[in-house]
Short mmCIF file of C-alpha atoms and ligand atoms in Angstrom, two decimals:
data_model
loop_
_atom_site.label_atom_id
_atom_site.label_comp_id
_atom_site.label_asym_id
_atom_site.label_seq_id
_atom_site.Cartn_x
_atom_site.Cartn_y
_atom_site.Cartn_z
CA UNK A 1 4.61 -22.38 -20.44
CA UNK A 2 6.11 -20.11 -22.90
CA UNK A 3 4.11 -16.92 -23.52
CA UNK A 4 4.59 -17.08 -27.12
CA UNK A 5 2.61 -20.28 -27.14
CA UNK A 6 -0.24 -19.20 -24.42
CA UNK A 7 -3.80 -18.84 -26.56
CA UNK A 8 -4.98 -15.86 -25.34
CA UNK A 9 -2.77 -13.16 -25.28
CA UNK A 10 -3.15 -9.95 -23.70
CA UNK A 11 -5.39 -6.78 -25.47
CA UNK A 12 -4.34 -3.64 -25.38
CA UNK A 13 -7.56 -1.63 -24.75
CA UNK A 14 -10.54 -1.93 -22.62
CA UNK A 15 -13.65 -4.26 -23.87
CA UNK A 16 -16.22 -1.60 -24.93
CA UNK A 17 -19.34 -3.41 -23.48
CA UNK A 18 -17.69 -4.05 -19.90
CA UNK A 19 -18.40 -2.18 -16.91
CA UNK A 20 -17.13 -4.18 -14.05
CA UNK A 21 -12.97 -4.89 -13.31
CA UNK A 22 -13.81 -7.90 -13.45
CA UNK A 23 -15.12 -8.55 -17.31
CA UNK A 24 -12.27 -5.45 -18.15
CA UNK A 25 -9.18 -7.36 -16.65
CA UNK A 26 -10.10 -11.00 -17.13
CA UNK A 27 -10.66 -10.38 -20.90
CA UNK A 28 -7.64 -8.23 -21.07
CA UNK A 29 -5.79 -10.48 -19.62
CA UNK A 30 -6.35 -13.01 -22.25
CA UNK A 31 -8.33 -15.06 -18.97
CA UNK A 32 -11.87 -15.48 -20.48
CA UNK A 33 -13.60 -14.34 -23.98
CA UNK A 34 -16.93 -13.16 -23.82
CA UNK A 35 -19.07 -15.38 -26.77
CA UNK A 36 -22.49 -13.26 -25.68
CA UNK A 37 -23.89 -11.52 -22.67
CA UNK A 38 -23.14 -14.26 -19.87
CA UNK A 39 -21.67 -16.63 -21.64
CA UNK A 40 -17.61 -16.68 -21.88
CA UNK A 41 -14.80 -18.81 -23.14
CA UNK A 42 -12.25 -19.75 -19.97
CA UNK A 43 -8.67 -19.51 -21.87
CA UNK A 44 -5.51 -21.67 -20.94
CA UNK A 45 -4.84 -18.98 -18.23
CA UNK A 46 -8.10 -18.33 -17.29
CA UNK A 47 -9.43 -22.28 -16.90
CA UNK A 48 -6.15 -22.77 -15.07
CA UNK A 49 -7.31 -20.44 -12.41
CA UNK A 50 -10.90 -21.67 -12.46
CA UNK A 51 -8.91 -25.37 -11.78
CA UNK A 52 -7.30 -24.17 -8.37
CA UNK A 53 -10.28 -22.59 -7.43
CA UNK A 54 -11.92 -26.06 -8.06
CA UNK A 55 -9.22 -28.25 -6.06
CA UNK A 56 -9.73 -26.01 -2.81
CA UNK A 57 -13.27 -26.54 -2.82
CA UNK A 58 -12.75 -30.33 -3.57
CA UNK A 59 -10.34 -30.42 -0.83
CA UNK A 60 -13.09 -29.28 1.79
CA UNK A 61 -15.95 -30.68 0.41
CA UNK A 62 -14.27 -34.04 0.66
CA UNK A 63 -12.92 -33.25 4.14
CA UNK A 64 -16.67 -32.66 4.95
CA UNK A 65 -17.22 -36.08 3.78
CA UNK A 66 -18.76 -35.37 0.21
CA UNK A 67 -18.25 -37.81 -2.39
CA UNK A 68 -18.05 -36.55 -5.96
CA UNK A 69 -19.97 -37.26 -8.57
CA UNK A 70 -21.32 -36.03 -12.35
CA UNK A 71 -24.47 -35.11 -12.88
CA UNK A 72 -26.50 -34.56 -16.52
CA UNK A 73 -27.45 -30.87 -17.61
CA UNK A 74 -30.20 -32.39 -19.58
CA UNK A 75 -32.76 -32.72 -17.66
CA UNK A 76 -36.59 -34.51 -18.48
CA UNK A 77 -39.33 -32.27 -18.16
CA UNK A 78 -41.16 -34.58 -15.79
CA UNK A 79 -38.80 -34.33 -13.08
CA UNK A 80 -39.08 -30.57 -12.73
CA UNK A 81 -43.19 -31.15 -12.97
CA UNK A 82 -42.91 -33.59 -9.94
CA UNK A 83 -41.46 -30.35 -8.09
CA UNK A 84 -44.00 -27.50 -9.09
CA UNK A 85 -40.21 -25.85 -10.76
CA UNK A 86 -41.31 -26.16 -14.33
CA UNK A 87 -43.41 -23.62 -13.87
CA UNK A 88 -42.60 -21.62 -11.34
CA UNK A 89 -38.66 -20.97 -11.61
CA UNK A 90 -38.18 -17.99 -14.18
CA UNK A 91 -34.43 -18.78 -14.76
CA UNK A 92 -34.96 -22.59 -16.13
CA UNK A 93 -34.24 -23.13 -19.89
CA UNK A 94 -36.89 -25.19 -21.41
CA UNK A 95 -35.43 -26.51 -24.31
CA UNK A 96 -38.07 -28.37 -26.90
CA UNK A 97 -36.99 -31.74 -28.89
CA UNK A 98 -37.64 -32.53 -32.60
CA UNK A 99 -39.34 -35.41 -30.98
CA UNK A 100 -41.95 -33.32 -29.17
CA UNK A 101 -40.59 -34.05 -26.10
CA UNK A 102 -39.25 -31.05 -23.82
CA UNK A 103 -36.34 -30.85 -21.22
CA UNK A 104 -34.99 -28.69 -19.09
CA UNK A 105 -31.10 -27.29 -18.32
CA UNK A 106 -29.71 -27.70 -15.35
CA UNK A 107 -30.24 -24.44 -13.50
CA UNK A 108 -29.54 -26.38 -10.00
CA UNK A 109 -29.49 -30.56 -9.38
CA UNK A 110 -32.21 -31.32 -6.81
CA UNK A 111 -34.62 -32.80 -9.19
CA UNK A 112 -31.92 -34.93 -10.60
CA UNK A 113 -30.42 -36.41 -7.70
CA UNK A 114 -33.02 -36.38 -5.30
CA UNK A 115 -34.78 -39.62 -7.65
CA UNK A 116 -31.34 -40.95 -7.65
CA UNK A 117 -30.54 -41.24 -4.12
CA UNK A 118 -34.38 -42.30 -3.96
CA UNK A 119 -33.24 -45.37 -6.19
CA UNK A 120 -30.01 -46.01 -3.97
CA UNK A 121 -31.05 -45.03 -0.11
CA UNK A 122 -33.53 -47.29 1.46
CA UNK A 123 -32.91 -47.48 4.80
CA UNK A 124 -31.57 -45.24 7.60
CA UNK A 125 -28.47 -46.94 7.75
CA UNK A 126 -27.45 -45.35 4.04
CA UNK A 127 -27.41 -42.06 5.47
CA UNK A 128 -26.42 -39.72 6.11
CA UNK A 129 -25.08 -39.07 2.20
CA UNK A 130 -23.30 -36.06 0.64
CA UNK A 131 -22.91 -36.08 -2.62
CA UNK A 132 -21.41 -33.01 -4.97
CA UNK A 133 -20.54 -31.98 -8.50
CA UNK A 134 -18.85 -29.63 -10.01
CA UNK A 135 -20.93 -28.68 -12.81
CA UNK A 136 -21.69 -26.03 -15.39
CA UNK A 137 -25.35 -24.66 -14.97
CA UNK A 138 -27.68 -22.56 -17.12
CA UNK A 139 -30.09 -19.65 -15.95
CA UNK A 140 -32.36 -17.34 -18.17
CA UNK A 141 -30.69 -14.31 -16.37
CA UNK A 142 -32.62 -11.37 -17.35
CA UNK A 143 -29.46 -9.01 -16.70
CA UNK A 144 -25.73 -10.52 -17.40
CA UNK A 145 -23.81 -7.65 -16.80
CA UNK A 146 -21.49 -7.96 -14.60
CA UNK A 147 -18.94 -10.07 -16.50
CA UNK A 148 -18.25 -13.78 -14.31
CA UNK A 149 -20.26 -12.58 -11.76
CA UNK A 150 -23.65 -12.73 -13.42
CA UNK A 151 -23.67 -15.64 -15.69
CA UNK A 152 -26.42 -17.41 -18.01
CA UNK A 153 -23.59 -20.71 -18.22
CA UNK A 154 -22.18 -20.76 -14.77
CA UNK A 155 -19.72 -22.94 -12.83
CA UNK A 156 -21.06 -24.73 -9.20
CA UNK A 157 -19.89 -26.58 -7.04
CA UNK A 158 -23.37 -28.14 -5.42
CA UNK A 159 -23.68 -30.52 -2.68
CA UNK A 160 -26.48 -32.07 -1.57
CA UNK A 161 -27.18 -33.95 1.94
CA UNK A 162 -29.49 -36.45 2.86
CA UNK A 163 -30.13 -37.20 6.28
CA UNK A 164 -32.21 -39.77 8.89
CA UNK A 165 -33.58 -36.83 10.63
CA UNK A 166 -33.33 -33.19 11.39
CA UNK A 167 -30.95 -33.42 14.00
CA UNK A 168 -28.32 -34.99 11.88
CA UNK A 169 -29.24 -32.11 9.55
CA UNK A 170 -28.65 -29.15 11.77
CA UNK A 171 -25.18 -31.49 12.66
CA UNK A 172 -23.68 -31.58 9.11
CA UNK A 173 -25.17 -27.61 8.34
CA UNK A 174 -23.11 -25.83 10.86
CA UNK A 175 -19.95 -28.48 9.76
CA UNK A 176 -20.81 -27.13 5.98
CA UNK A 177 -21.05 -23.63 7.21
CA UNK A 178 -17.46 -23.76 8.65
CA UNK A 179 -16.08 -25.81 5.63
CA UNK A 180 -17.81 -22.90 3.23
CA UNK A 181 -16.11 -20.46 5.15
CA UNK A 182 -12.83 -22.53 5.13
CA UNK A 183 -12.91 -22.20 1.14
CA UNK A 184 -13.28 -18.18 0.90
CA UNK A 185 -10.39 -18.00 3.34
CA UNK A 186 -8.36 -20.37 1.17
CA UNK A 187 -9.50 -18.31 -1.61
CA UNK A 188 -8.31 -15.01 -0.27
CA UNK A 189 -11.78 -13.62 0.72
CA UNK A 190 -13.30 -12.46 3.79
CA UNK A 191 -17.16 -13.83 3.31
CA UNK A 192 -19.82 -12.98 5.98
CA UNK A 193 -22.33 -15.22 7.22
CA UNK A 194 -25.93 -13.54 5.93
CA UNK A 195 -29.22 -14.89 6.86
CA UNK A 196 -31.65 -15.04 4.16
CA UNK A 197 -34.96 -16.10 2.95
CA UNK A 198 -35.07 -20.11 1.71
CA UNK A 199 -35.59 -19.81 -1.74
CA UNK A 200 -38.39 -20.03 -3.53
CA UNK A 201 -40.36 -23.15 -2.37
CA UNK A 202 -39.50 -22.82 1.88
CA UNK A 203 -40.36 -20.83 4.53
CA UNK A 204 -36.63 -21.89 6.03
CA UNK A 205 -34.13 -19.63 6.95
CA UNK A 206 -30.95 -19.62 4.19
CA UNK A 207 -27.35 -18.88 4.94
CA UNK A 208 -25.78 -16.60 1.83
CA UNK A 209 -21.34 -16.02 2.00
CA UNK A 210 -21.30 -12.24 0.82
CA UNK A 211 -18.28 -10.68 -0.11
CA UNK A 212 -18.13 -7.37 -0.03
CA UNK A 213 -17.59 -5.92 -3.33
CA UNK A 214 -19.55 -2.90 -5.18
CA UNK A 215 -19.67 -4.40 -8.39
CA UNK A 216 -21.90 -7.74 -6.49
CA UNK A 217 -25.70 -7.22 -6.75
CA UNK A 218 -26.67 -7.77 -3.29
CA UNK A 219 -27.37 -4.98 -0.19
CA UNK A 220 -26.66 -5.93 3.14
CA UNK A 221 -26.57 -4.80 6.43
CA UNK A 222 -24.05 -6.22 9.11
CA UNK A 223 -22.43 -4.94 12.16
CA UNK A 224 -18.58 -3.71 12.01
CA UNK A 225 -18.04 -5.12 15.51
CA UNK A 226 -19.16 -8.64 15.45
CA UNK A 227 -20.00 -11.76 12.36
CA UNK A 228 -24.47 -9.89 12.25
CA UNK A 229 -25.36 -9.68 8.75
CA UNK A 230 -28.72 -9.58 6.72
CA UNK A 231 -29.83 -9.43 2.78
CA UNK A 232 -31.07 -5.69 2.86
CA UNK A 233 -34.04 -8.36 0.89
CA UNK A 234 -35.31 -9.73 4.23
CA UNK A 235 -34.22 -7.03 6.70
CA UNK A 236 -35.70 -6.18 9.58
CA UNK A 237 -32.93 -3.80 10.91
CA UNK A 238 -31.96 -0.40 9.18
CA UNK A 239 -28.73 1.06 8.57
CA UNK A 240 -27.43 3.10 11.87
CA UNK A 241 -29.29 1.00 13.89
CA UNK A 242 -27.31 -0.58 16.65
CA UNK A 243 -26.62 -4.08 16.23
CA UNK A 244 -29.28 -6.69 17.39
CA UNK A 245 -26.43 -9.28 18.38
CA UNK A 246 -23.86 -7.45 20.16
CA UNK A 247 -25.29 -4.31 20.40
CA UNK A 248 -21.77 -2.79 20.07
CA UNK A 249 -21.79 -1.02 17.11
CA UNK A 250 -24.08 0.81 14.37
CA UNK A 251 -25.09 -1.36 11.62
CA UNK A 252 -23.08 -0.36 8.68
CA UNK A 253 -24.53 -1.37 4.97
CA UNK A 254 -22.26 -2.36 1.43
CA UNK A 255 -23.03 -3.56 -1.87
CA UNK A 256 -21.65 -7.49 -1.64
CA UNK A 257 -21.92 -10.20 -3.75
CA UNK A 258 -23.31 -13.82 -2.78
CA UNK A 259 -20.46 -16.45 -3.68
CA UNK A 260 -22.33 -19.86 -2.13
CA UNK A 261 -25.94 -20.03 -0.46
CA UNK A 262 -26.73 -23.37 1.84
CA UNK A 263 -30.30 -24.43 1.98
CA UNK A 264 -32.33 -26.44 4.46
CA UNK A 265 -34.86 -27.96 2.35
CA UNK A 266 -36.76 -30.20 4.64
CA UNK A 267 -39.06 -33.33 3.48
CA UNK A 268 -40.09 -31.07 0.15
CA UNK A 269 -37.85 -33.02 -2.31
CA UNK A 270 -38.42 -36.74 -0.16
CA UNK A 271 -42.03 -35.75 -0.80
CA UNK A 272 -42.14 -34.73 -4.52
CA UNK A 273 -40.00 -38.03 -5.39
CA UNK A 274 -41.71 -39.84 -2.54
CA UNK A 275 -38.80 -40.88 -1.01
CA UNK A 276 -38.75 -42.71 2.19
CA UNK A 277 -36.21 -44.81 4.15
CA UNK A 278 -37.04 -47.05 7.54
CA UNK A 279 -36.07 -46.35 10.09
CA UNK A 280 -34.54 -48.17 12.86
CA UNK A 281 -38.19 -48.86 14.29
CA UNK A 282 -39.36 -50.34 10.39
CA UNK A 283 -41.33 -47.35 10.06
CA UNK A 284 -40.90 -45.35 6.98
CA UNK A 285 -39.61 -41.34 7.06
CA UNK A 286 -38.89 -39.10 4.51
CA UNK A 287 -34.68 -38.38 4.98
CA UNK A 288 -34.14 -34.55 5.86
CA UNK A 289 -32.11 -33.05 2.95
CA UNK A 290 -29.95 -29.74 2.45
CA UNK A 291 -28.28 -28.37 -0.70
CA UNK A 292 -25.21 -26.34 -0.84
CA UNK A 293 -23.74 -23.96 -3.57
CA UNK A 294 -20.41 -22.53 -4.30
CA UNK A 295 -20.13 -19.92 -7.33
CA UNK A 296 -16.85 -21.25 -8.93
CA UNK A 297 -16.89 -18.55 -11.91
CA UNK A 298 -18.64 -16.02 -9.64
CA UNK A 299 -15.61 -16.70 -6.94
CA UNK A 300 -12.94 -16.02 -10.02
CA UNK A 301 -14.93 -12.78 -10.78
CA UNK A 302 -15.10 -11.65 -7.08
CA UNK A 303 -11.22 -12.13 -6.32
CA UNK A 304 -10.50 -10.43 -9.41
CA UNK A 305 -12.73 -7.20 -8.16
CA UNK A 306 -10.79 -7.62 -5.03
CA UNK A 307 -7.54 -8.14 -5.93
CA UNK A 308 -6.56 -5.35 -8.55
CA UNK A 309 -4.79 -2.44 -9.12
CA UNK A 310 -4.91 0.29 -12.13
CA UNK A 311 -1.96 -1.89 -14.39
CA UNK A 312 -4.14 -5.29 -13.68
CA UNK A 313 -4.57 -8.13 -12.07
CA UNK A 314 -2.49 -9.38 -8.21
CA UNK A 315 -3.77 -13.03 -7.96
CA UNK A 316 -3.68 -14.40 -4.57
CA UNK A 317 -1.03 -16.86 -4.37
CA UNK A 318 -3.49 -19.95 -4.15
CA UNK A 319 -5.36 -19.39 -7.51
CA UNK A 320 -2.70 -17.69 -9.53
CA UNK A 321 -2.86 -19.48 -12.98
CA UNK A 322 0.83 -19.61 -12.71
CA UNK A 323 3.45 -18.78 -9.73
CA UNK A 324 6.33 -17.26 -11.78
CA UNK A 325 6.44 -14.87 -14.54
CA UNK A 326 9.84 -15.15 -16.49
CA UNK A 327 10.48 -11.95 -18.05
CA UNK A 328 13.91 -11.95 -20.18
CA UNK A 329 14.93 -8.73 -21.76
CA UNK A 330 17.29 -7.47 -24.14
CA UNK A 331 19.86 -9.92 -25.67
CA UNK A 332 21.60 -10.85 -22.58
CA UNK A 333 18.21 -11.95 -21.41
CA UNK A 334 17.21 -14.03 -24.01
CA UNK A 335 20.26 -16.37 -24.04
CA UNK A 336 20.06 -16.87 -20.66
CA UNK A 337 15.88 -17.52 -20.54
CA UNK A 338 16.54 -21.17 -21.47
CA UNK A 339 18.61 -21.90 -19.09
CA UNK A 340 16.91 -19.84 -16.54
CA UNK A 341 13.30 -21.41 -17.52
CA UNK A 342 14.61 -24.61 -17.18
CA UNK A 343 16.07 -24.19 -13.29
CA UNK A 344 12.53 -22.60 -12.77
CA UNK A 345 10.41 -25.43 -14.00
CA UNK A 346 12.68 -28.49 -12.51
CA UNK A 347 11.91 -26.16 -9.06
CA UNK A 348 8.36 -25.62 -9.45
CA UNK A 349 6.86 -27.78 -12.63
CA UNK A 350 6.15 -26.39 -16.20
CA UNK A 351 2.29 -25.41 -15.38
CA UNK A 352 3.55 -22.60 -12.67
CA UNK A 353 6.30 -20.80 -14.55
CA UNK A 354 5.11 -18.80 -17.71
CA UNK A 355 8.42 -17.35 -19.75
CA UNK A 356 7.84 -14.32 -21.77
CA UNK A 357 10.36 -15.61 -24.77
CA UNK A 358 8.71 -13.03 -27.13
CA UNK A 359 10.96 -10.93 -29.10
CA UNK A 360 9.24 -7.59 -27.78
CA UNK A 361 10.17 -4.61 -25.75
CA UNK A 362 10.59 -4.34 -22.07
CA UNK A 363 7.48 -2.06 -21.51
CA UNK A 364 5.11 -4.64 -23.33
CA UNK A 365 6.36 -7.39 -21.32
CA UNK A 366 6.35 -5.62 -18.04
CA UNK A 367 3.13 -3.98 -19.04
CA UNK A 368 1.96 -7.76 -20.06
CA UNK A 369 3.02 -8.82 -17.00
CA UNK A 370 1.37 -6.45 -14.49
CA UNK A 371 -2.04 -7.18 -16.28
CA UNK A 372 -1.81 -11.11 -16.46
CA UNK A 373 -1.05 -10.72 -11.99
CA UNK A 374 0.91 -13.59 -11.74
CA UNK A 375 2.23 -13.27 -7.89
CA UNK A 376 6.18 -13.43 -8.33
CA UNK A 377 7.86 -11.91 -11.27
CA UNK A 378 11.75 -12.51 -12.44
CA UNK A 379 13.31 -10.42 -14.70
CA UNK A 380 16.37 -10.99 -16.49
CA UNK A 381 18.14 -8.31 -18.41
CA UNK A 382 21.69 -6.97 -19.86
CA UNK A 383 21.33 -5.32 -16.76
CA UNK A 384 21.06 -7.85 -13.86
CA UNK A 385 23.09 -9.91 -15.73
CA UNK A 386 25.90 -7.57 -15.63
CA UNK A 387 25.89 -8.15 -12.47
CA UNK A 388 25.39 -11.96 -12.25
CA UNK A 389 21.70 -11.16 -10.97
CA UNK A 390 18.28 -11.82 -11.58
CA UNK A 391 15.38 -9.13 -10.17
CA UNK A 392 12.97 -10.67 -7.93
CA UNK A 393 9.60 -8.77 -7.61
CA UNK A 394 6.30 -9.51 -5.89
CA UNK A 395 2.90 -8.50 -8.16
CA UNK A 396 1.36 -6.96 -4.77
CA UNK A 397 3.70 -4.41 -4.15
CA UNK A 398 7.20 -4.19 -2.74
CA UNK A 399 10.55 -3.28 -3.84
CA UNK A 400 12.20 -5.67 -6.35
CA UNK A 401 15.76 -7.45 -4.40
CA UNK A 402 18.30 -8.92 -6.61
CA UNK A 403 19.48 -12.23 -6.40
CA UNK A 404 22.69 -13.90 -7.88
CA UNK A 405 21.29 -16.14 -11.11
CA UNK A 406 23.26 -18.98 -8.82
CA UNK A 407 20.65 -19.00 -6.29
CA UNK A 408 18.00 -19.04 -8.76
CA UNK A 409 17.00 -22.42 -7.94
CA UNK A 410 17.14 -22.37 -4.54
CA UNK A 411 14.71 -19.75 -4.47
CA UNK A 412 12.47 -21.46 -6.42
CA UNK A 413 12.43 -24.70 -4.23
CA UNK A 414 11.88 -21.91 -1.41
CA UNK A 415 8.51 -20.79 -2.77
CA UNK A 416 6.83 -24.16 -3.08
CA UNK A 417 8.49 -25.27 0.66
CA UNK A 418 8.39 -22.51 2.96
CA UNK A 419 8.61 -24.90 5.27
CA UNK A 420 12.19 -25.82 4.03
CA UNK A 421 13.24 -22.51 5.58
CA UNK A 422 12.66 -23.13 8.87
CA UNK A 423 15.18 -24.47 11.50
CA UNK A 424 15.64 -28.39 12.33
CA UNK A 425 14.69 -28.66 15.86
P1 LIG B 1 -28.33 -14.63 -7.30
O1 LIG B 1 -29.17 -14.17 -6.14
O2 LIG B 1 -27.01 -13.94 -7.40
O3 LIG B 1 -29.09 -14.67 -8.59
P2 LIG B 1 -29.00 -17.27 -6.49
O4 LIG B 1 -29.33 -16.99 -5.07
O5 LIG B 1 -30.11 -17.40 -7.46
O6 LIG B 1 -27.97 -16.15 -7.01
P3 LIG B 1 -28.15 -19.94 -5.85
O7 LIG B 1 -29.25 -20.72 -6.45
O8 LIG B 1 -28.14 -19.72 -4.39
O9 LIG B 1 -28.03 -18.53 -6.61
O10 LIG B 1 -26.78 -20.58 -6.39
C1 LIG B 1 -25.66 -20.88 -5.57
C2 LIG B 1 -24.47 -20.01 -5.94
O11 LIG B 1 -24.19 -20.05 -7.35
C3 LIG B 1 -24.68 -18.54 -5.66
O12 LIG B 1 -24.41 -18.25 -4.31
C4 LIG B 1 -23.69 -17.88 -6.59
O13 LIG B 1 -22.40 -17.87 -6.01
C5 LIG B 1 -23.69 -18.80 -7.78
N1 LIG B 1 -24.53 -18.24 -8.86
C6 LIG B 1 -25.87 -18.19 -8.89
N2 LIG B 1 -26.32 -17.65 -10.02
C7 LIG B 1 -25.21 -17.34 -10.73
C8 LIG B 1 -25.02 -16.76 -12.02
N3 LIG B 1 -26.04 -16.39 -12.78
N4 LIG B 1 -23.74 -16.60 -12.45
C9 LIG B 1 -22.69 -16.98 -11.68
N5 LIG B 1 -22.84 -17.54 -10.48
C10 LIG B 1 -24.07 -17.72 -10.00
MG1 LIG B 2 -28.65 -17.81 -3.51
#
C-alpha cells in the first residue's frame, strides 16, 4: 500500500468530543470516523485490523467445532414476542414499516436461530450443533462514549450451542471457555475469567473475559494471586478481603472492560420456539443451549487502550493493519523506495507493507508513523544510504540497528518465518 493512496490519512489534532485513547488515536490515526455517537466508519487501515481480529477468532471458533454462518439483522417482531424480549430488553431497536408491520434489529441472534435450528434439528443425533456469525449488531445504548468500546452498531462474533442434554453442555462450556481465552491471548490481552449474573431472563451463573483497562465500564474484584474474579455487580466479597479461592492474597479491585460473555441458557429458548428433539428412548426433550459473544470492535478498542504510548498507537504484531512501515526520506530515499517497496512486498505481500511515498518532511512521516503503530518501521534516507543501509526500528521501543539495503529481503522473509532462523537438526 502506498500511503499516498491510503483513505484516511492521519489528523493532526485531537477529536474534540473524545475522551478515551481509544476514540483519540483510532480517529487520528485515520483507523475509524465517527458518523454519530456510537456509530463509526472502519477505514482501509482500520477494517484491516478489525479483519485479523476476525480470522483469530474464526480460527478458534472453528477449532471448537463451530460452523459459520450469516444471520439477518432484520428481525420480525413476532419472534422477539415468542421470547418476552420485545418488551423487556431496553437496548432493542424497534423499527416500524410503511406497511404497518414492525421489526426489530439485531441486538443479539437467539430469536433468529433458535427457530432455525428448530426447523433443521429433530433428533438427538443432530446435536450437538455450534453455529456462529460474525455480525454487526444494534443496541439503543443510552451512553456511547467511550469511542469502539461502547457502540450503538457493534461487531460480534456470536456462537450459539445446542445440545442433547446438560452434560454435553457443561462439556462444550468449559472447551469454549478455554478457546475464549485462547483468542485474548492471540490478541495480546490478558482477560480474566469473571462470574456474573445470566442476563436478563436466567437465574444461571455467566462467565464475562474482563480486561483490565480504566477507560472499560465494568468494576471488579479479583485476587492478585490466583484466576478469582467477580462483577463488583454481583459481588459478594469486598475489596481487601482475602480471597475466597486461595485465600492467598487481598482482593484487589480495577475498572475492566467485558470483551465476550458466555451464557448457559437452559430449555428457555427450546421452550419459547417449542423446540424438541427425541431422544434415543423416542421420547421428546428440549436440547440444552448456550450462547457465546466476542466484542470484535470492543476488542480493537481495548488493545488500542492497552497498547499506546503518548506519539500513538504500538499494534501487537497479530492485528497490526500492516507489518512494515516504509518510510523514505530525502531524495536519496525516494529513488530508492521503489525498489525497496518492491523487495518488501515480494517478502511479505502488498497488504503488510505500507510505503510513505509522500513528498513531505521527515518529522511528518515519522510523526505519521508513530501514530498509525505499525510494529516494524524501515527508514531510508540520504543518510543510511550513504552508508549502503537501511534503519530497522521496532514501534514498541528499542534502539533502531542498521542493516545493509542487500539484506533487505532477507529480513523480510525473516519476519513472516521465524522459524526459518532456527537450526536444521
Ligand atoms: P455491556 O455490559 O458492556 O453493555 P453486554 O453484557 O450487554 O455488554 P453481551 O450481550 O454480553 O453484552 O454481548 C457480548 C459481547 O459483545 C460483550 O461481552 C462485549 O464485548 C460486546 N458488546 C456488547 N455491547 C457492546 C456495545 N454496545 N459496543 C461494543 N461491544 C459491545
Ligand atoms: Mg455481557
Amino acid at each position: 500500500m502506498r500511503y499516498s493512496h491510503v483513505f484516511g490519512h492521519t489528523i493532526r489534532h485531537d477529536p474534540k468530543d473524545e475522551t478515551t485513547a481509544n476514540a483519540r488515536l483510532l480517529v487520528r490515526a485515520g483507523f475509524v470516523d465517527k458518523l454519530h455517537a456510537g456509530v463509526y466508519s472502519y477505514l482501509p487501515l482500520g477494517l484491516r485490523t478489525l479483519d485479523r481480529i476476525t480470522a483469530i477468532v474464526r480460527e478458534e471458533m472453528d477449532a471448537a467445532g463451530g460452523q459459520e454462518l450469516h444471520l439477518p439483522m432484520l428481525h420480525p417482531k413476532a419472534n422477539w414476542v415468542a421470547t418476552g424480549g420485545w418488551d423487556a430488553i431496553d437496548v432493542l431497536f424497534h423499527v416500524p414499516s410503511r406497511t404497518g408491520r414492525e421489526y426489530a434489529l439485531g441486538q443479539s441472534h437467539e430469536e433468529v436461530i433458535s427457530p432455525l435450528v428448530r426447523a433443521r434439528a429433530r433428533s438427538v443425533e443432530d446435536l450437538p450443533l455450534a453455529l456462529y456469525q460474525v455480525g454487526w449488531k444494534f443496541r439503543d445504548e443510552l451512553r456511547a462514549k467511550s469511542g469502539v468500546l461502547r457502540g450503538r452498531e457493534f461487531l460480534m462474533c456470536d456462537l450459539y450451542s445446542f445440545h442433547a442434554d446438560q452434560a454435553d453442555f457443561d462439556r462444550f462450556y468449559a472447551e469454549m471457555k478455554s478457546a475464549y481465552l485462547r483468542v485474548y491471548g492471540r490478541l495480546g490481552l490478558t482477560a480474566k475469567v469473571t462470574e456474573a449474573s445470566g442476563g436478563a431472563f436466567s437465574e444461571k451463573l455467566s462467565y464475562e473475559f474482563m480486561v483490565l483497562t480504566d477507560a472499560g465500564e465494568d468494576d471488579i474484584r479479583y485476587c492478585p494471586a490466583c484466576d478469582f474474579c467477580v462483577n463488583v455487580e454481583v459481588a459478594t466479597v469486598s475489596a481487601g478481603d482475602r480471597c475466597p479461592r486461595c485465600g492467598e492474597a487481598e482482593l484487589a479491585e480495577a475498572r475492566a472492560s467485558e470483551v465476550g460473555n458466555v451464557f448457559d441458557l437452559g430449555t428457555r429458548y427450546a421452550r419459547a420456539f417449542d423446540h424438541t428433539v427425541r431422544g434415543s428412548n423416542g421420547a421428546a426433550v428440549h436440547p440444552v443451549m448456550g450462547c457465546f459473544g466476542i466484542g470484535i470492535t470492543r476488542a480493537m478498542g481495548v488493545i488500542a487502550e492497552t497498547f499506546h504510548d503518548d506519539s500513538g498507537l504500538i499494534w501487537p504484531r497479530a492485528v497490526a493493519p500492516a507489518r512494515v512501515h516504509l518510510v523514505t526520506i530525502g531524495e536519496a530515499g525516494a529513488a530508492a523506495g521503489p525498489d525497496v517497496y518492491r523487495r518488501l512486498v515480494a517478502a511479505l505481500g502488498p497488504r503488510d507493507v505500507l510505503w510513505d511515498d509522500r513528498r513531505t518532511s521527515a518529522g511528518v512521516k515519522l510523526a505519521d508513523a508513530d501514530l498509525i503503530g505499525l510494529p516494524e518501521r524501515v527508514v531510508v534516507s540520504d543518510r543510511t544510504l550513504a552508508d549502503g543501509d537501511v534503519e530497522i526500528s521496532e514501534r514498541q521501543g528499542g534502539a533502531g540497528r542498521r542493516v545493509a539495503l542487500a539484506g533487505i529481503d532477507r529480513w523480510a522473509r525473516d519476519l513472516v518465518a521465524p522459524e526459518a532462523n532456527l537450526p536444521v537438526a
